[in-house]
mmCIF file of C-alpha atoms and ligand atoms in Angstrom:
data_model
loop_
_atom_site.group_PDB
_atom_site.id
_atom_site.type_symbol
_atom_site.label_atom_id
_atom_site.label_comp_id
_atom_site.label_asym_id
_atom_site.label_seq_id
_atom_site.Cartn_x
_atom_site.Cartn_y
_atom_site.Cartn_z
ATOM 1 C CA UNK A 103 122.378 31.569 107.133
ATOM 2 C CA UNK A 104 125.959 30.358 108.350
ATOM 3 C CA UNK A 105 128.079 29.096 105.624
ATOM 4 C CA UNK A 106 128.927 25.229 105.922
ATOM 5 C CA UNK A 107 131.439 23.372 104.124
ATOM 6 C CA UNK A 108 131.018 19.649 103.670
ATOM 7 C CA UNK A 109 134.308 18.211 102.204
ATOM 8 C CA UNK A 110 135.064 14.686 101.055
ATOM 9 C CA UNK A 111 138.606 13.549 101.727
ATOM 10 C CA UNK A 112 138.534 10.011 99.348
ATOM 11 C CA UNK A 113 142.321 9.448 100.750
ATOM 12 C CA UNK A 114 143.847 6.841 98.112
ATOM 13 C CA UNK A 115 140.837 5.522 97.447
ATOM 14 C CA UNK A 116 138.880 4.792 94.554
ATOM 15 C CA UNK A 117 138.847 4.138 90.898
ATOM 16 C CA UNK A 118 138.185 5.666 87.781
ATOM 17 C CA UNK A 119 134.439 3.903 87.977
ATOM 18 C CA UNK A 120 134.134 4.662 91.745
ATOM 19 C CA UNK A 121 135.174 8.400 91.147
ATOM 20 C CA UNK A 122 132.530 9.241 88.180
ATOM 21 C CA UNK A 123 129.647 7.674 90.170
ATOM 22 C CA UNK A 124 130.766 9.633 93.211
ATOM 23 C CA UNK A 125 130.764 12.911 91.365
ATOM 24 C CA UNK A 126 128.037 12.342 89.180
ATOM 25 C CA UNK A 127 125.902 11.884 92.935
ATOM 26 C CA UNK A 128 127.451 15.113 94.526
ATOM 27 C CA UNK A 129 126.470 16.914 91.368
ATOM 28 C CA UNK A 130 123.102 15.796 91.503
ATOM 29 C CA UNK A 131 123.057 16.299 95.802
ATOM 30 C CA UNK A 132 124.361 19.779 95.407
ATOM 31 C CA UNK A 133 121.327 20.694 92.924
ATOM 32 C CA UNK A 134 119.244 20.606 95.796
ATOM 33 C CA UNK A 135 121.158 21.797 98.370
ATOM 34 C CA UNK A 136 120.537 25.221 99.590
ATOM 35 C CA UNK A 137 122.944 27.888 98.489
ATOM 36 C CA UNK A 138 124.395 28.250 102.273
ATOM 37 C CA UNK A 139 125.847 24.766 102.064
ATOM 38 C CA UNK A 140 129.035 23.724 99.663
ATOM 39 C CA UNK A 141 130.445 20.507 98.424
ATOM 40 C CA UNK A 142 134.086 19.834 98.283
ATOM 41 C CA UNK A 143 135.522 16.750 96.659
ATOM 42 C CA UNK A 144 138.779 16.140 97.249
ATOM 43 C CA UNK A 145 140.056 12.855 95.505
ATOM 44 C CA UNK A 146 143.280 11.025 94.528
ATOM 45 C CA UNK A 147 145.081 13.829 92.256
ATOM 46 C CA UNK A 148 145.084 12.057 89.157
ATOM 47 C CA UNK A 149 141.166 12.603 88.796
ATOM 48 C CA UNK A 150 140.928 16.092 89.302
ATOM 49 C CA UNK A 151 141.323 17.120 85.883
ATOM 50 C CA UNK A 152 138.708 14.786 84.410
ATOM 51 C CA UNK A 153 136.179 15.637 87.427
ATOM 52 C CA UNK A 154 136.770 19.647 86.544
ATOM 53 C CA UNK A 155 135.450 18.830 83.167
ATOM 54 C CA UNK A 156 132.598 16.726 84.617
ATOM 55 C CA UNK A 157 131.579 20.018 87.574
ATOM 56 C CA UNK A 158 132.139 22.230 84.765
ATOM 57 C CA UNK A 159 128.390 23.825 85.339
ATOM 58 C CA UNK A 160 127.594 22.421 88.973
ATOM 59 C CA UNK A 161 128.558 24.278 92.183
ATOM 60 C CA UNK A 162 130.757 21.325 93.362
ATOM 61 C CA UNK A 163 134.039 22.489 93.912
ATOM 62 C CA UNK A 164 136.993 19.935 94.240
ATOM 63 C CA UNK A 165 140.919 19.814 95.944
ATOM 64 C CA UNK A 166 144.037 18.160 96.346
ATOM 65 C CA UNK A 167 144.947 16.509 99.191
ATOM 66 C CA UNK A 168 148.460 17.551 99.870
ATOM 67 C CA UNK A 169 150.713 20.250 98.113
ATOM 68 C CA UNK A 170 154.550 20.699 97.881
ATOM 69 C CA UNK A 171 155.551 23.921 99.694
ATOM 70 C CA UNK A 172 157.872 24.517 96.721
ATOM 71 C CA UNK A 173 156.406 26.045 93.738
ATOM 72 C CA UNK A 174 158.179 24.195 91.126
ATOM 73 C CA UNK A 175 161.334 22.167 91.426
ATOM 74 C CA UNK A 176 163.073 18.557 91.550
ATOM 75 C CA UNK A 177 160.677 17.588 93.854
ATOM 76 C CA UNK A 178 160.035 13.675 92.220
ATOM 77 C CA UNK A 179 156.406 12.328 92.571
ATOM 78 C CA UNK A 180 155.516 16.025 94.387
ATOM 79 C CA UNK A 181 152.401 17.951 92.998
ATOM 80 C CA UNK A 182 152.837 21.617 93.403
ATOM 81 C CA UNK A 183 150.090 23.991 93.971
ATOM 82 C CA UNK A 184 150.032 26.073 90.847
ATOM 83 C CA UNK A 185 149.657 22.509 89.320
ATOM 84 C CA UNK A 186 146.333 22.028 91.082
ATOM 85 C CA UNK A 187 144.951 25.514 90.167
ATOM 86 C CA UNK A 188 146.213 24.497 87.044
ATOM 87 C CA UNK A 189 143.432 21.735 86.799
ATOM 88 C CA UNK A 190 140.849 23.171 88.392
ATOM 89 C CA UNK A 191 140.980 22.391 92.100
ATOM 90 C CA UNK A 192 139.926 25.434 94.434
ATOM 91 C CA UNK A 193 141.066 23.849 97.623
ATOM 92 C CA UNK A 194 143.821 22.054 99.224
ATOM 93 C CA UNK A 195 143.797 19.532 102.756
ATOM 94 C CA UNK A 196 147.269 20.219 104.332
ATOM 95 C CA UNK A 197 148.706 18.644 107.269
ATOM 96 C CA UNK A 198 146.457 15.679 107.693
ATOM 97 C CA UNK A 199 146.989 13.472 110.395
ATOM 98 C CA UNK A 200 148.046 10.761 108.414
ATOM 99 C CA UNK A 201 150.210 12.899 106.664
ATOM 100 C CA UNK A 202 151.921 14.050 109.738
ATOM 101 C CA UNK A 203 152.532 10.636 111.237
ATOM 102 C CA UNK A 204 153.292 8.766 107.744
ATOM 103 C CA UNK A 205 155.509 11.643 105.984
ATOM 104 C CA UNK A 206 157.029 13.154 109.220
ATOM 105 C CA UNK A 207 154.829 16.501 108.055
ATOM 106 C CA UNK A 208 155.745 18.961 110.799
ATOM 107 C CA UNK A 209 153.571 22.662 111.315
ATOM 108 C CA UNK A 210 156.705 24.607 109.863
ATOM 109 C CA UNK A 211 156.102 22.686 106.735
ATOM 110 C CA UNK A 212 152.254 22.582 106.667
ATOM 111 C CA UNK A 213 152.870 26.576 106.942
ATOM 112 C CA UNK A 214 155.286 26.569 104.002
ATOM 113 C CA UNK A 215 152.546 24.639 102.217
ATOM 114 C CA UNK A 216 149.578 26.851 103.251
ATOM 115 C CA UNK A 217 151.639 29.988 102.021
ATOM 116 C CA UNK A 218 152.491 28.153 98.933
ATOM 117 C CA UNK A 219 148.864 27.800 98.213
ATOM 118 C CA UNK A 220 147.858 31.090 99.446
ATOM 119 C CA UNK A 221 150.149 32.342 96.372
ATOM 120 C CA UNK A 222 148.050 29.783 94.200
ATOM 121 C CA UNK A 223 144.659 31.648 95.187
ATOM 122 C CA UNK A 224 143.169 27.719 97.009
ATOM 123 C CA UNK A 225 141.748 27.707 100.078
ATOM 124 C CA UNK A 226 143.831 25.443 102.466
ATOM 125 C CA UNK A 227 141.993 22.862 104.736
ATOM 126 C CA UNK A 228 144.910 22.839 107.572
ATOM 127 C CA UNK A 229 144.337 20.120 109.825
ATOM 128 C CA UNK A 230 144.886 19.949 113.454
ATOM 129 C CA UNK A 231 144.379 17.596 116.220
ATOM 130 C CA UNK A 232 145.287 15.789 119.282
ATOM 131 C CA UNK A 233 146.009 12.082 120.167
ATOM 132 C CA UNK A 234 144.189 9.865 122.813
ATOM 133 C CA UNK A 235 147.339 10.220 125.178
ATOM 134 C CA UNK A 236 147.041 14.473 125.097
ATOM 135 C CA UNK A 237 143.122 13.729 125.502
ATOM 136 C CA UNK A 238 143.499 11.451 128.256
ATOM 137 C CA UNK A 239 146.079 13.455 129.809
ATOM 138 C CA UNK A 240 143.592 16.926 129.397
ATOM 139 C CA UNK A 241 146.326 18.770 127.449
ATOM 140 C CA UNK A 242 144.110 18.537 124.051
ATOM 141 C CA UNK A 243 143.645 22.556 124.290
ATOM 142 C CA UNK A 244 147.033 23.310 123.976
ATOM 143 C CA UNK A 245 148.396 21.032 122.169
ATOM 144 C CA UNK A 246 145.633 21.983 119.350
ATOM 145 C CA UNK A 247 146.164 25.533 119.901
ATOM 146 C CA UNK A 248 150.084 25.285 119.623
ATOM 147 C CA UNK A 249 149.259 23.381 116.440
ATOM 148 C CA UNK A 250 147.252 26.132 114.880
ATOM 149 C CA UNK A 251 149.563 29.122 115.553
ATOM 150 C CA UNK A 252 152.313 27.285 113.815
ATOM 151 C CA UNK A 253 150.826 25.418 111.420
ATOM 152 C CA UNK A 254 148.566 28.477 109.794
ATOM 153 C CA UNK A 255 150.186 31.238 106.735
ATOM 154 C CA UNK A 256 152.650 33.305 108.376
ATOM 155 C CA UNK A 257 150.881 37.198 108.849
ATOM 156 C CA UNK A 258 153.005 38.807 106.499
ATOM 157 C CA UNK A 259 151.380 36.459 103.766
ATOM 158 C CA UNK A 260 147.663 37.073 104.567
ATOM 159 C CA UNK A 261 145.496 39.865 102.597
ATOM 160 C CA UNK A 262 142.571 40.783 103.087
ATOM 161 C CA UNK A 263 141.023 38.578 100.499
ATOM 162 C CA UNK A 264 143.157 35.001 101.659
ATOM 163 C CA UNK A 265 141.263 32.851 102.915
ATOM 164 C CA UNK A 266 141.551 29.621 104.794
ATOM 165 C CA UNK A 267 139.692 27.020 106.746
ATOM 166 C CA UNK A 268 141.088 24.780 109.925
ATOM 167 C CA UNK A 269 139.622 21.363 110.493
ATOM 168 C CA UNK A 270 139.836 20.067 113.906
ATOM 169 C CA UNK A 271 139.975 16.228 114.007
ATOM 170 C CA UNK A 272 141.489 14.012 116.912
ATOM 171 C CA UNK A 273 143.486 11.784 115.465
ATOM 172 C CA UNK A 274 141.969 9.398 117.773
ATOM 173 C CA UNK A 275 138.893 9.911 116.540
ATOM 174 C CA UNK A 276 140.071 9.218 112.583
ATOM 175 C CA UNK A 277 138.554 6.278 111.456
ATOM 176 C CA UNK A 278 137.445 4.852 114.266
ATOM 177 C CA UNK A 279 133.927 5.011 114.757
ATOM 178 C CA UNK A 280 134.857 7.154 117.947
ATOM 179 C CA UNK A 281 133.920 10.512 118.048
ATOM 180 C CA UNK A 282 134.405 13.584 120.933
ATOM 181 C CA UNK A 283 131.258 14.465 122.728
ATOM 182 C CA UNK A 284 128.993 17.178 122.021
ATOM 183 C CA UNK A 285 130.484 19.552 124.461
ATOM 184 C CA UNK A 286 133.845 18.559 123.552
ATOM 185 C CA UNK A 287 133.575 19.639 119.853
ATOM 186 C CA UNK A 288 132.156 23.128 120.937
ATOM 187 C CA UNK A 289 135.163 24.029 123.365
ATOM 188 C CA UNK A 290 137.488 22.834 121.251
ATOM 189 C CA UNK A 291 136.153 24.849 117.933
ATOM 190 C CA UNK A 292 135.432 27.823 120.050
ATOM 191 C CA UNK A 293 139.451 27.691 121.215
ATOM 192 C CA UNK A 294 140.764 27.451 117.720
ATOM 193 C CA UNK A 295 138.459 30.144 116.802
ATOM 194 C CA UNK A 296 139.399 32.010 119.917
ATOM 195 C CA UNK A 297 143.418 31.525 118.532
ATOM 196 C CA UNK A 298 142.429 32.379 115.078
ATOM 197 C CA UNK A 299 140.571 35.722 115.800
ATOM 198 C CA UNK A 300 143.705 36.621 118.208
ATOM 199 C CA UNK A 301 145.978 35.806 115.826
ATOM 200 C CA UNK A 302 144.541 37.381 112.587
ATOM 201 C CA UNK A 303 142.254 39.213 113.526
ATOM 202 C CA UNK A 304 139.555 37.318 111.056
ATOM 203 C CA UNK A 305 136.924 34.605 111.618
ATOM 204 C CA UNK A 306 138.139 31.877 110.446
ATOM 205 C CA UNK A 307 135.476 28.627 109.348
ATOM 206 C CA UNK A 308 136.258 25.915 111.517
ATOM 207 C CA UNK A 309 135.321 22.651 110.591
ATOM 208 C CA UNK A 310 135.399 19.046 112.553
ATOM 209 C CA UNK A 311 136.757 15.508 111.059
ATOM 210 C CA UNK A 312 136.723 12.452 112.503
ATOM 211 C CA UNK A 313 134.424 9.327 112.312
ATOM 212 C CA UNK A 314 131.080 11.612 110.748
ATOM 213 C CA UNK A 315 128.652 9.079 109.992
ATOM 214 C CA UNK A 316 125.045 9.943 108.493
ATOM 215 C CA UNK A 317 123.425 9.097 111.924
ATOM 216 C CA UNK A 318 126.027 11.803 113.678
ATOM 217 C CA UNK A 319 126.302 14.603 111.039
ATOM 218 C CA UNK A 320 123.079 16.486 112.047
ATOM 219 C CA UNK A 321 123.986 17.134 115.686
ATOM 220 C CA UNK A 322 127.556 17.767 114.634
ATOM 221 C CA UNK A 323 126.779 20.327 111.554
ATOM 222 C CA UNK A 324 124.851 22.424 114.433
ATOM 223 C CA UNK A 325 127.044 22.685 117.108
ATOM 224 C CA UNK A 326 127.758 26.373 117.643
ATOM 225 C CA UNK A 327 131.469 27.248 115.625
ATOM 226 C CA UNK A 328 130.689 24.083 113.786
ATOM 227 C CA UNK A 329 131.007 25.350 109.892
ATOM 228 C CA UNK A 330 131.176 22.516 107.872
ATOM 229 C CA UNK A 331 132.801 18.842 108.007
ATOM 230 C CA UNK A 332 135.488 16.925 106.515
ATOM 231 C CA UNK A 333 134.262 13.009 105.628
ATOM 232 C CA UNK A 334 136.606 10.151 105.012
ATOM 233 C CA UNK A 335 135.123 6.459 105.098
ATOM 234 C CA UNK A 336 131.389 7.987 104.695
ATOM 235 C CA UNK A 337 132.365 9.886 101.686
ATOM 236 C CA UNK A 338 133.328 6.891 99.775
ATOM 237 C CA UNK A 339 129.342 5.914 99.843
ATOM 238 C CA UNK A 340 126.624 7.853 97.243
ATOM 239 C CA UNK A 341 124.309 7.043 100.013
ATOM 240 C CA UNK A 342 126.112 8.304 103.367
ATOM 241 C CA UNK A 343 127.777 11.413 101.547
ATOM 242 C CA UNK A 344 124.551 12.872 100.646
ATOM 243 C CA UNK A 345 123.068 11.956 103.754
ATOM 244 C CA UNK A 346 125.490 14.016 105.623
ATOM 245 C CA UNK A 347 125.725 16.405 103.397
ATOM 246 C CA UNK A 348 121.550 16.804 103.500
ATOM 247 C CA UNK A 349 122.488 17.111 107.068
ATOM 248 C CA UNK A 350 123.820 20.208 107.308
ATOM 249 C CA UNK A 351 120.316 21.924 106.357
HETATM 250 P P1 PGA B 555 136.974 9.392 108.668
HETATM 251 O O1 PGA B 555 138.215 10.239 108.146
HETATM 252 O O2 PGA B 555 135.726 10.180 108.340
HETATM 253 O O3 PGA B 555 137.047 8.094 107.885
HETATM 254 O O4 PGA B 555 137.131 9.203 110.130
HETATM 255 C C1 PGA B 555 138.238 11.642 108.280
HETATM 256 C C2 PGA B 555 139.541 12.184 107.763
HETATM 257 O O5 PGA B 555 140.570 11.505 107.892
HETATM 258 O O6 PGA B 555 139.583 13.303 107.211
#
């Protein structure tokens, strides 16, 4: 059976009450979820440590959200990536949309921080995707593409045994209720997986963000090079996150 990934990205979201019942349901989801499909949890930082204690027997992993490319440092208010190994986390989202277009986050630093959590053994979710003016303007391949060669570990700091995954979400699509067609998704994931084979030789999991809803999660999870999804606003919701997430069967 094809692997699929079903991450939660909570953004800054949430409470202390909010988080436990939210983990407390993915704990219970992921008990009945065959062993081909994961959960990822990725909240606000400052619960990771106490939701590593909480997952400490359930196959629910969790990540950050963002990493500093810098390992340790002066970096104020930064979190480094050693720091969320340190507490448990297994994965890391870099270079989300809104971190591009609220932080200035360009692809040489999304690389920096994908190598810096290469060296930190978590799996990088490095995000990529066009807005409605390259979609409208049919220059969404290449712009994605261009994305994903420079925004992915250089080659001289993959192994054999690193191991990353890309999510594709349009920006335009973030949030909005507004989501590519089927087709659309397929060519798309088949180019970045097209890139990533050319460029390192390795299949890389390719997963799609963007507006993933209960009622739109089925046909998405089994669109060929579809291996997993990454849920904002429905993954704030016991309900919708396990209905997605049962989805992917
Ligand atoms: P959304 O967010 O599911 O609320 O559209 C997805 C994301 O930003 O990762």
């Amino acid at each position: 059976m094809e692997k699929k990934t079903i991450i939660a990205n909570w953004k800054m979201n949430g409470s202390g009450v909010l988080m436990r019942e939210l983990t407390l349901a993915a704990e219970r989801t992921a008990n009945s979820l065959p062993e081909h499909i994961s959960l990822v949890l990725c909240p606000p930082a400052v619960y990771l440590q106490e939701m590593t204690h909480m997952l400490r027997n359930s196959p629910v992993a969790i990540g950050g959200q963002n990493c500093h490319a810098e390992l340790s440092g002066a970096f104020t208010g930064d979190i480094s990536a050693p720091m969320l190994s340190d507490v448990g986390a297994k994965y890391v989202i870099l270079g989300h949309s809104e971190r591009r277009q609220q932080h200035g986050e360009t692809n040489e630093q999304v690389r920096a921080k994908a190598e810096a959590a290469l060296k930190s053994s978590l799996i990088s979710v490095i995000c990529v995707g066009e807005s409605l003016v390259d979609r409208e303007s049919g220059k969404a391949v290449d712009v994605v593409t261009e994305q994903v060669r420079a925004s992915i570990p250089s080659l001289k700091s993959l192994t054999p045994d690193s191991h990353f995954l890309l999510a594709y979400e349009p920006i335009w699509a973030i949030g909005s209720g507004q989501i590519p067609s089927e087709a659309e998704i397929v060519s798309m994931h088949a180019a970045i997986s097209d890139t990533l084979f050319a460029l390192t030789g390795k299949q890389v999991p390719v997963i799609y963000g963007g507006s993933v809803t209960p009622e739109n999660a089925h046909a998405i999870l089994h669109l060929s090079k579809v291996c997993g999804v990454l849920v904002g606003g429905a993954s704030l919701k016991v309900e919708s996150f396990a209905a997605i997430a049962n989805a992917a069967i």
